[in-house]
CSV table of C-alpha atoms in Angstrom, one decimal:
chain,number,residue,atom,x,y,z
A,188,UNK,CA,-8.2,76.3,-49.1
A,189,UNK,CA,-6.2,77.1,-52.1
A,190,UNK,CA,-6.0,75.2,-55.3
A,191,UNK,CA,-2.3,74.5,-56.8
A,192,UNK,CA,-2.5,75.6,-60.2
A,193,UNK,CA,-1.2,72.0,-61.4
A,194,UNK,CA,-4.2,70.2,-59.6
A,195,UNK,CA,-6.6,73.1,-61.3
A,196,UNK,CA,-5.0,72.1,-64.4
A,197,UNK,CA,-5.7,68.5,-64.1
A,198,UNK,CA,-9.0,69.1,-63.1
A,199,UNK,CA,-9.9,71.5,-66.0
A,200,UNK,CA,-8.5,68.7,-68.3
A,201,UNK,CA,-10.2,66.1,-67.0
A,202,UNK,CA,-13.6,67.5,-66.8
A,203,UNK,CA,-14.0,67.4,-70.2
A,204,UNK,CA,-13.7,63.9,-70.4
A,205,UNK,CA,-14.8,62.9,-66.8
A,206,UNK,CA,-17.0,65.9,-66.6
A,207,UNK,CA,-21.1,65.4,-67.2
A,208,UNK,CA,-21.6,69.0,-68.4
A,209,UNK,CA,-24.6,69.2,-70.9
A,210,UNK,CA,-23.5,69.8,-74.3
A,211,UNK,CA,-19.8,68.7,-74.2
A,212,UNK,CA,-18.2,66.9,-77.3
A,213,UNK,CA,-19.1,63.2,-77.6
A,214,UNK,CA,-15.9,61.2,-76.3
A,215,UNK,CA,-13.9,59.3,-79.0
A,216,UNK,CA,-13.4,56.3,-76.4
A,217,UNK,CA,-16.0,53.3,-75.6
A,218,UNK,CA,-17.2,53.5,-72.3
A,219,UNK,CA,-18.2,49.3,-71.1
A,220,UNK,CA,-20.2,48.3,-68.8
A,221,UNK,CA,-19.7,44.4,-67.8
A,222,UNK,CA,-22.8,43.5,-69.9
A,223,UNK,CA,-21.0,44.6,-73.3
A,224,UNK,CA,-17.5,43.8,-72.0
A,225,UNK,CA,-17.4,40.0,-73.2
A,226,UNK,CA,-18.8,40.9,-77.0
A,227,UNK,CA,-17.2,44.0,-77.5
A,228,UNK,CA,-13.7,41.8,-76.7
A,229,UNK,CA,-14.5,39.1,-78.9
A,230,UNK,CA,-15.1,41.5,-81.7
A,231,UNK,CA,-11.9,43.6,-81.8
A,232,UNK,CA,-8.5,42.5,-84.1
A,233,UNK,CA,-7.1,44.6,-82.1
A,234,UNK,CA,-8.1,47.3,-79.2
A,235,UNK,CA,-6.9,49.0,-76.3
A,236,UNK,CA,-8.9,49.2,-72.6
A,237,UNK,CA,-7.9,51.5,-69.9
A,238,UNK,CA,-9.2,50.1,-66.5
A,239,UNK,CA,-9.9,53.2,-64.3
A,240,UNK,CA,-11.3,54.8,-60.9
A,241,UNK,CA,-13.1,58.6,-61.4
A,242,UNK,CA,-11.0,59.6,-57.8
A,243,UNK,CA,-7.7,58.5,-59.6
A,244,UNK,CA,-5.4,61.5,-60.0
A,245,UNK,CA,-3.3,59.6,-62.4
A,246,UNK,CA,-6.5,59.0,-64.5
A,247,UNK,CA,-7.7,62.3,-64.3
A,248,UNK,CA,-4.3,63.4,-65.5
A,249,UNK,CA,-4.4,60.5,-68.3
A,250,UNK,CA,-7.8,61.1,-69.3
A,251,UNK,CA,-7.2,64.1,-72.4
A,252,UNK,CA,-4.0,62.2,-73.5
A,253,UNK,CA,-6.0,58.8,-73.9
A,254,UNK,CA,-9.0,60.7,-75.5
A,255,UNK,CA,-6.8,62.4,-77.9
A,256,UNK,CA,-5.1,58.7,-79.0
A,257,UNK,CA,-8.2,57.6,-79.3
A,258,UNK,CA,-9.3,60.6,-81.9
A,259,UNK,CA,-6.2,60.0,-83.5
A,260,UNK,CA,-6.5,56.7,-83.7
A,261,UNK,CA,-10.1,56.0,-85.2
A,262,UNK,CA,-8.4,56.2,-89.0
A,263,UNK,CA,-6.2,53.5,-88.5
A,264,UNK,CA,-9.4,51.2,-87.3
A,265,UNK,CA,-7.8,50.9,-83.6
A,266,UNK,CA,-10.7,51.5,-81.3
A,267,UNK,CA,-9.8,52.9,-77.2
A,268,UNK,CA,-12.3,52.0,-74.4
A,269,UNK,CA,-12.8,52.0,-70.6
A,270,UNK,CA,-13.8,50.4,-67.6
A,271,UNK,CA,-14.8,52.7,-64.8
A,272,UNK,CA,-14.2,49.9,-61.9
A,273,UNK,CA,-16.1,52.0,-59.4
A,274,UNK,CA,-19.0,51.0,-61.7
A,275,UNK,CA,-17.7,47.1,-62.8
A,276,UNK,CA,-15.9,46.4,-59.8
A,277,UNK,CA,-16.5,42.8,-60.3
A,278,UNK,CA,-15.3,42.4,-63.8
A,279,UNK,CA,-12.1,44.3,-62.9
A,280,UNK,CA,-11.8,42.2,-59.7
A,281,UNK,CA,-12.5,39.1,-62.3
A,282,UNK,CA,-9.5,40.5,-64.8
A,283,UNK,CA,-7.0,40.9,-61.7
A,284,UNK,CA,-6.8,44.5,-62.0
A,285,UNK,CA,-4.0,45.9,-59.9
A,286,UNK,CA,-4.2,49.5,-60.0
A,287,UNK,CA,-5.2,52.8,-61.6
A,288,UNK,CA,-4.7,53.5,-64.2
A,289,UNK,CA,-4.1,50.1,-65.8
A,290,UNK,CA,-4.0,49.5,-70.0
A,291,UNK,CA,-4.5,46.5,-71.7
A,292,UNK,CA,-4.1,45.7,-75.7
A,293,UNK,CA,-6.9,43.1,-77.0
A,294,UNK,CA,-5.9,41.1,-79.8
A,295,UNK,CA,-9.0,38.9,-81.3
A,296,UNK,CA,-10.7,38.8,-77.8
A,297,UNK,CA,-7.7,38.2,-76.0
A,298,UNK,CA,-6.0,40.9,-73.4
A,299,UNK,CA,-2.2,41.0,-73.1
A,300,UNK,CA,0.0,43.5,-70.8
A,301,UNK,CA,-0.1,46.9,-72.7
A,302,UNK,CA,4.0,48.0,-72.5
A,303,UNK,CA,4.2,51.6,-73.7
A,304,UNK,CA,3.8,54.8,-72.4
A,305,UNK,CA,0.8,57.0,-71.1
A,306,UNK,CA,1.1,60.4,-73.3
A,307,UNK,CA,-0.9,60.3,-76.2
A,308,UNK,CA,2.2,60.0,-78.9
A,309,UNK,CA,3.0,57.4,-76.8
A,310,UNK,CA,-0.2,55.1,-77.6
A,311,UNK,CA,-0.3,56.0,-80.6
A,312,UNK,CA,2.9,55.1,-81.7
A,313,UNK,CA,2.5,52.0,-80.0
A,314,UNK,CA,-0.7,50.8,-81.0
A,315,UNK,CA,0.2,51.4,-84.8
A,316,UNK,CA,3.3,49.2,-84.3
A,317,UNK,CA,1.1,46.3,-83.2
A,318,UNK,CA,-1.4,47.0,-85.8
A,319,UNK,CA,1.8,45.9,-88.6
A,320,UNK,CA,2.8,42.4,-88.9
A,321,UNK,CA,5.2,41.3,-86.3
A,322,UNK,CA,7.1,39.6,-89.0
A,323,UNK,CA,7.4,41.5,-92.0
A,324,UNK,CA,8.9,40.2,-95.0
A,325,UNK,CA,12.1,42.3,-96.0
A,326,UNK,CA,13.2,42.5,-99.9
A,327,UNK,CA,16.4,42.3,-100.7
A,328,UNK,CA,16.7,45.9,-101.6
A,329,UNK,CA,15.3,47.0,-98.0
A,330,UNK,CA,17.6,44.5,-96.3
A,331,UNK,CA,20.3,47.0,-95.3
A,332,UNK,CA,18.4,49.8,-94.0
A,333,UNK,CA,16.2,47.3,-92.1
A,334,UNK,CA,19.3,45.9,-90.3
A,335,UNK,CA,20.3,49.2,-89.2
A,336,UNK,CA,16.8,50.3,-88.1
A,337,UNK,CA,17.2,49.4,-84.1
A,338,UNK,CA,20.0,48.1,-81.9
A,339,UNK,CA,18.9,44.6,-81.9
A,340,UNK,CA,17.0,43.4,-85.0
A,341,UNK,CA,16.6,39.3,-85.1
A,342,UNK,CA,16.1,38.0,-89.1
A,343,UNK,CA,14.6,34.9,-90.6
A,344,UNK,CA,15.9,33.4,-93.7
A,345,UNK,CA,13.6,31.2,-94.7
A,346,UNK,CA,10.0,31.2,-96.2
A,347,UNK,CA,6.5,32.1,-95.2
A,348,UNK,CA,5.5,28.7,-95.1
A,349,UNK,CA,8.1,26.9,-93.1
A,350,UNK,CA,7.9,25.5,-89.6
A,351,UNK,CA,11.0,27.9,-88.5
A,352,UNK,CA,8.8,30.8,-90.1
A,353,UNK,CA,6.3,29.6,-87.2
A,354,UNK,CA,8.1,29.9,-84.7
A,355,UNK,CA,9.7,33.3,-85.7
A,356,UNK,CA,6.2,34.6,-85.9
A,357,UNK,CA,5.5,33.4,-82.5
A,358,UNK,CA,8.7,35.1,-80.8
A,359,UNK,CA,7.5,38.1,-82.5
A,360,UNK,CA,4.5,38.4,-81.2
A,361,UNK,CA,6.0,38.1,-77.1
A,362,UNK,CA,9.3,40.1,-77.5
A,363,UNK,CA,8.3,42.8,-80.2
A,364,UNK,CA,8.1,45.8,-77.7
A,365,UNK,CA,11.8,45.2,-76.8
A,366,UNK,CA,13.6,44.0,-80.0
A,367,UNK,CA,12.5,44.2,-83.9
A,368,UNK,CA,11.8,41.1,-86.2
A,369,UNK,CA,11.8,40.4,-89.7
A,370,UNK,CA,12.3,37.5,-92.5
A,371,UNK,CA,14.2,37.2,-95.6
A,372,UNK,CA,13.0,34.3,-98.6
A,373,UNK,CA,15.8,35.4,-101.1
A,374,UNK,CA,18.1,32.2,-100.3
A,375,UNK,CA,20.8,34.8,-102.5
A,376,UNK,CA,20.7,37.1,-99.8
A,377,UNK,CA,20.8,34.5,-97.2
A,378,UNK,CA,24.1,33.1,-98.9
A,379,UNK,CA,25.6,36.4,-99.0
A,380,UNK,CA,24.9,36.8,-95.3
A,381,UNK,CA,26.4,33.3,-94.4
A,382,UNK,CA,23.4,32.2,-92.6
A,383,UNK,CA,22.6,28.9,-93.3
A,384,UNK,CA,18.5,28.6,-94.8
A,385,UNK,CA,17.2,28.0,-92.7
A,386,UNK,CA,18.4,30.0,-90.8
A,387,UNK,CA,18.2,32.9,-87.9
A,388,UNK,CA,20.6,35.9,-87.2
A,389,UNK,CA,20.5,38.8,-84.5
A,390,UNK,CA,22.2,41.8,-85.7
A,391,UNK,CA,23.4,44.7,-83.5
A,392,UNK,CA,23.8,48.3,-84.5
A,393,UNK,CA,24.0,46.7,-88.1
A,394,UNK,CA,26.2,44.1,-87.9
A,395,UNK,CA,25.9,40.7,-87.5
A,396,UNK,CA,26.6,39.3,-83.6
A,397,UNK,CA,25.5,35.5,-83.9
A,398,UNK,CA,23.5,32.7,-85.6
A,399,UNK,CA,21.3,30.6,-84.2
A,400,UNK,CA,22.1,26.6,-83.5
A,401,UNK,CA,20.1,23.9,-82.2
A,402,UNK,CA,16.9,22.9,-82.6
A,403,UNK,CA,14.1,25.8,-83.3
A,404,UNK,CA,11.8,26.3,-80.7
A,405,UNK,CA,9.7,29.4,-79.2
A,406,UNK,CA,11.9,28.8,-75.9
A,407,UNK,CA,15.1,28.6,-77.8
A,408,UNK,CA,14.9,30.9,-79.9
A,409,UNK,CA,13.5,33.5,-77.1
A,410,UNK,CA,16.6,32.6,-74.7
A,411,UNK,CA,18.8,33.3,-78.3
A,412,UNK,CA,17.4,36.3,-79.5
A,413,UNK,CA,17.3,37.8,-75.6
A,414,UNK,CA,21.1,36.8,-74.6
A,415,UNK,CA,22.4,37.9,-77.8
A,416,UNK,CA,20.8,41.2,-77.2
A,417,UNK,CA,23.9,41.7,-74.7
A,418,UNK,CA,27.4,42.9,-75.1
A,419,UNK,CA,29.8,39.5,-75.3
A,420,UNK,CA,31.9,41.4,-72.8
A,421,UNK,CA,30.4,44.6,-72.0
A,422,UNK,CA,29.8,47.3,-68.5
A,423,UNK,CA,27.3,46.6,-66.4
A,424,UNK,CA,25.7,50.1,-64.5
A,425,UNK,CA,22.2,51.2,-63.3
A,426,UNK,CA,21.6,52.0,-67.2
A,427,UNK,CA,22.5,48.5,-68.6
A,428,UNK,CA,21.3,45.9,-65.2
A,429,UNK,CA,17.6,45.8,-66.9
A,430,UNK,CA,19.5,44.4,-70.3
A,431,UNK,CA,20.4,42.1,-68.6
A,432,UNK,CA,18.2,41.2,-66.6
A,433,UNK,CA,15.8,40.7,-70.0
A,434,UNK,CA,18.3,38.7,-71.2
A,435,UNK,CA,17.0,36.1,-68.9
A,436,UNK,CA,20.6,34.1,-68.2
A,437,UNK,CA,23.0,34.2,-65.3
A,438,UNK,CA,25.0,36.9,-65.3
A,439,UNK,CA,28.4,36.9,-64.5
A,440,UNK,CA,30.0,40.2,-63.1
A,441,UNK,CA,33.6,41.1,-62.7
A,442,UNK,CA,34.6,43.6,-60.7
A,443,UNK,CA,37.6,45.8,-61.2
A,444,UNK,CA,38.8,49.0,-59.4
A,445,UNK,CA,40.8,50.9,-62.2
A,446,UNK,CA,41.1,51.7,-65.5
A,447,UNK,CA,44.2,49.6,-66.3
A,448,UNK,CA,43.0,47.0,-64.2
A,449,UNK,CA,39.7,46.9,-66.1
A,450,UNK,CA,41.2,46.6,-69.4
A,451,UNK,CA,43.5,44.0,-68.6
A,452,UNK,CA,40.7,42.0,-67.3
A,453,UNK,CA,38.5,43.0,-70.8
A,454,UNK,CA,41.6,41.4,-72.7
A,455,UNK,CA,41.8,38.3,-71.2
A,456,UNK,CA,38.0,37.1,-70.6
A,457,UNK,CA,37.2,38.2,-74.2
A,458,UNK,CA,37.2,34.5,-75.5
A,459,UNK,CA,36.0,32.8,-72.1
A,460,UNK,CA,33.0,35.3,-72.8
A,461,UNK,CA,32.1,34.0,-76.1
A,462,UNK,CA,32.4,31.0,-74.9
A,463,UNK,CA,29.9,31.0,-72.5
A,464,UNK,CA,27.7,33.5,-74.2
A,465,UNK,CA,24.6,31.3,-74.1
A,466,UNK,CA,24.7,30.2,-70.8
A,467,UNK,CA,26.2,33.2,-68.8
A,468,UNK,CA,26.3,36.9,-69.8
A,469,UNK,CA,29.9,37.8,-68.8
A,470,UNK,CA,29.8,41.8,-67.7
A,471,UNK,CA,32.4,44.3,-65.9
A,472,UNK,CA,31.6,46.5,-63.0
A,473,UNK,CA,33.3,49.4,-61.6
A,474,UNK,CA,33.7,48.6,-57.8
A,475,UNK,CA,34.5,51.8,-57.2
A,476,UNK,CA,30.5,52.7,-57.6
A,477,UNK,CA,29.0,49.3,-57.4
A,478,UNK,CA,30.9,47.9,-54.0
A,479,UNK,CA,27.9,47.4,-52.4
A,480,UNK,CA,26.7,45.0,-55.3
A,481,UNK,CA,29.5,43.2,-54.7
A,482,UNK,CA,28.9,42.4,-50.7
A,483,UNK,CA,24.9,42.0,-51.2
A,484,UNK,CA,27.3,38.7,-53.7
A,485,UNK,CA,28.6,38.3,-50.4
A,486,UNK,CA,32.4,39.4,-52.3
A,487,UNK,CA,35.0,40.9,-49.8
A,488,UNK,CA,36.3,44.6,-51.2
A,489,UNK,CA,39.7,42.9,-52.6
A,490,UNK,CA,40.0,43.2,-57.2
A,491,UNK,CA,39.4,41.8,-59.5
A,492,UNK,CA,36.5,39.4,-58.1
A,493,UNK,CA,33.5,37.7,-59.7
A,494,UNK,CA,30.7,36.4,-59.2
A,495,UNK,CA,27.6,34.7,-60.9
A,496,UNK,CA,24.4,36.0,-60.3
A,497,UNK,CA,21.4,34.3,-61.5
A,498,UNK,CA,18.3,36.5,-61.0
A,499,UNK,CA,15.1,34.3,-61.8
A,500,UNK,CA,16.4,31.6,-59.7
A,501,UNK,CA,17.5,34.1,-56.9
A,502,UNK,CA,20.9,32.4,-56.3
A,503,UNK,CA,24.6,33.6,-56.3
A,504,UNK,CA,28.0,32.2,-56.8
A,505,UNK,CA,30.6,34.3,-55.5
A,506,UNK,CA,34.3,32.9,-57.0
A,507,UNK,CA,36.0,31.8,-53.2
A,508,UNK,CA,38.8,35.1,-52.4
A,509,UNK,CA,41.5,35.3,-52.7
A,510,UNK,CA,41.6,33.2,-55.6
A,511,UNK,CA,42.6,35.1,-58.9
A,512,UNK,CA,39.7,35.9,-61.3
């Protein structure tokens, strides 16, 4: 039987780390048994723990990449360990571990859902953004480049020791991997910005798309920050659906089947969807790729048409045909 030369080159990388041979290098990454799972938990600020199986392919093809984060890691304090759950097959069966390989980030002894890639840049980069504050205080001087720094950033403008600041810190902490967080004291700043301190904005690519109203809560504020991180009118494909799906409110899709009829429709619904921005995420969608969305909305093939969709709760409103959109 012949060996593929990308199976012997798995193999060959993996033995180093899976390997047993006498004299290899000492590996970077913790190695826990079920005995020293519980204390070595409780003792980390913050950690990551790769759940794995020996026979894995995936893991064997993970294994240098996660030794090398590891390495790389050590300087900035962030210590990488493993379960081998052919050993500790009851603590993963205790942790509900689904599959191999499966990551998890500790945070002062407790695990959460590890959300970036598997290539050692990849952890790395990932692990050093949760070793930062997830609500860093931005100077005035900063405030511009900061806006700027990712599509969706959500800003504070209040102080550190506010109730709202609380609550801002707590958002942070769930929705970091997907949009960036910061907080501004200077009430000059916050004047210049017209948001009212206290106060919360979302900015997109720079500029400002909405302030927050309402009472502050970590619910609130999530729904805000999440359904602001959408277009007020924009197209839904296979690229954008899992925006707005994130975005965690009904969506609202409009079908069109040409160009002009598309940008008539873009004209008109423009105010209805700022309207209804908070409570349904209006978006347009080609039918002339997407007809089959439309029947699974149980829509006839006849344009404009529209429909509600509202994912978590697994219903659908289709608007009665013919009746004009």
């Amino acid at each position: 039987m012949q060996l593929g030369w990308h199976a012997l080159a798995i193999a060959l990388a993996a033995g180093s780390h899976y390997g047993t041979a006498s004299g290899a290098k000492a590996s970077a990454v913790h190695n826990l048994s079920d005995k020293a799972f519980d204390a070595w938990s409780d003792a980390q600020e913050l950690a990551l723990v790769k759940f794995f199986a020996p026979w894995c392919g995936y893991c064997q093809a993970m294994a240098p990449s996660y030794e090398q984060a590891a390495v790389a890691l050590k300087k900035d304090g962030i210590p990488l360990a493993e379960v081998d759950c052919t050993k500790e097959a009851k603590l993963c069966e205790e942790l509900d571990i689904p599959g191999y390989p499966t990551l998890k980030v500790v945070v002062n002894g407790d695990y959460v859902k590890y959300n970036g890639t598997r290539e050692e840049s990849g952890i790395v980069d990932y692990m050093r953004r949760h070793k930062q504050a997830p609500l860093p205080e931005i100077a005035a001087p900063r405030f511009d480049t900061f806006r700027k720094s990712a599509n969706v950033v959500a800003v504070g403008f209040f102080g550190r020791n506010t109730a709202e600041y609380g609550v801002l810190e707590e958002v942070a902490r769930e929705l970091r991997d997907e949009y960036t967080f910061g907080f501004v004291s200077d009430r000059t700043l916050a004047k210049a910005q017209e948001v009212p301190a206290p106060g919360i904005a979302v900015y997109k690519d720079g500029a400002k798309a909405d302030i927050f109203t309402g009472a502050v809560s970590s619910e609130s504020v999530i729904r805000f920050v999440r359904a602001t991180s959408v277009p007020v009118l924009g197209e839904l494909s296979s690229q954008t659906f899992g925006n707005y799906i994130r975005a965690g409110v009904p969506i609202g899709l409009v079908f069109y089947s040409t160009d002009a009829m598309r940008n008539e429709l873009a004209t008109q619904l423009e105010r209805v969807a700022r309207d209804f921005k908070r409570s349904v995420s209006l978006a347009l969608v080609d039918a002339r790729i997407y007809s089959k969305h439309a029947k699974m909305l149980s829509l006839e093939p006849t344009w404009p048409a529209f429909a509600i969709h509202d994912v978590a709760q697994h219903t659908k409103y289709p608007l009665p045909q013919p009746r004009s959109v």
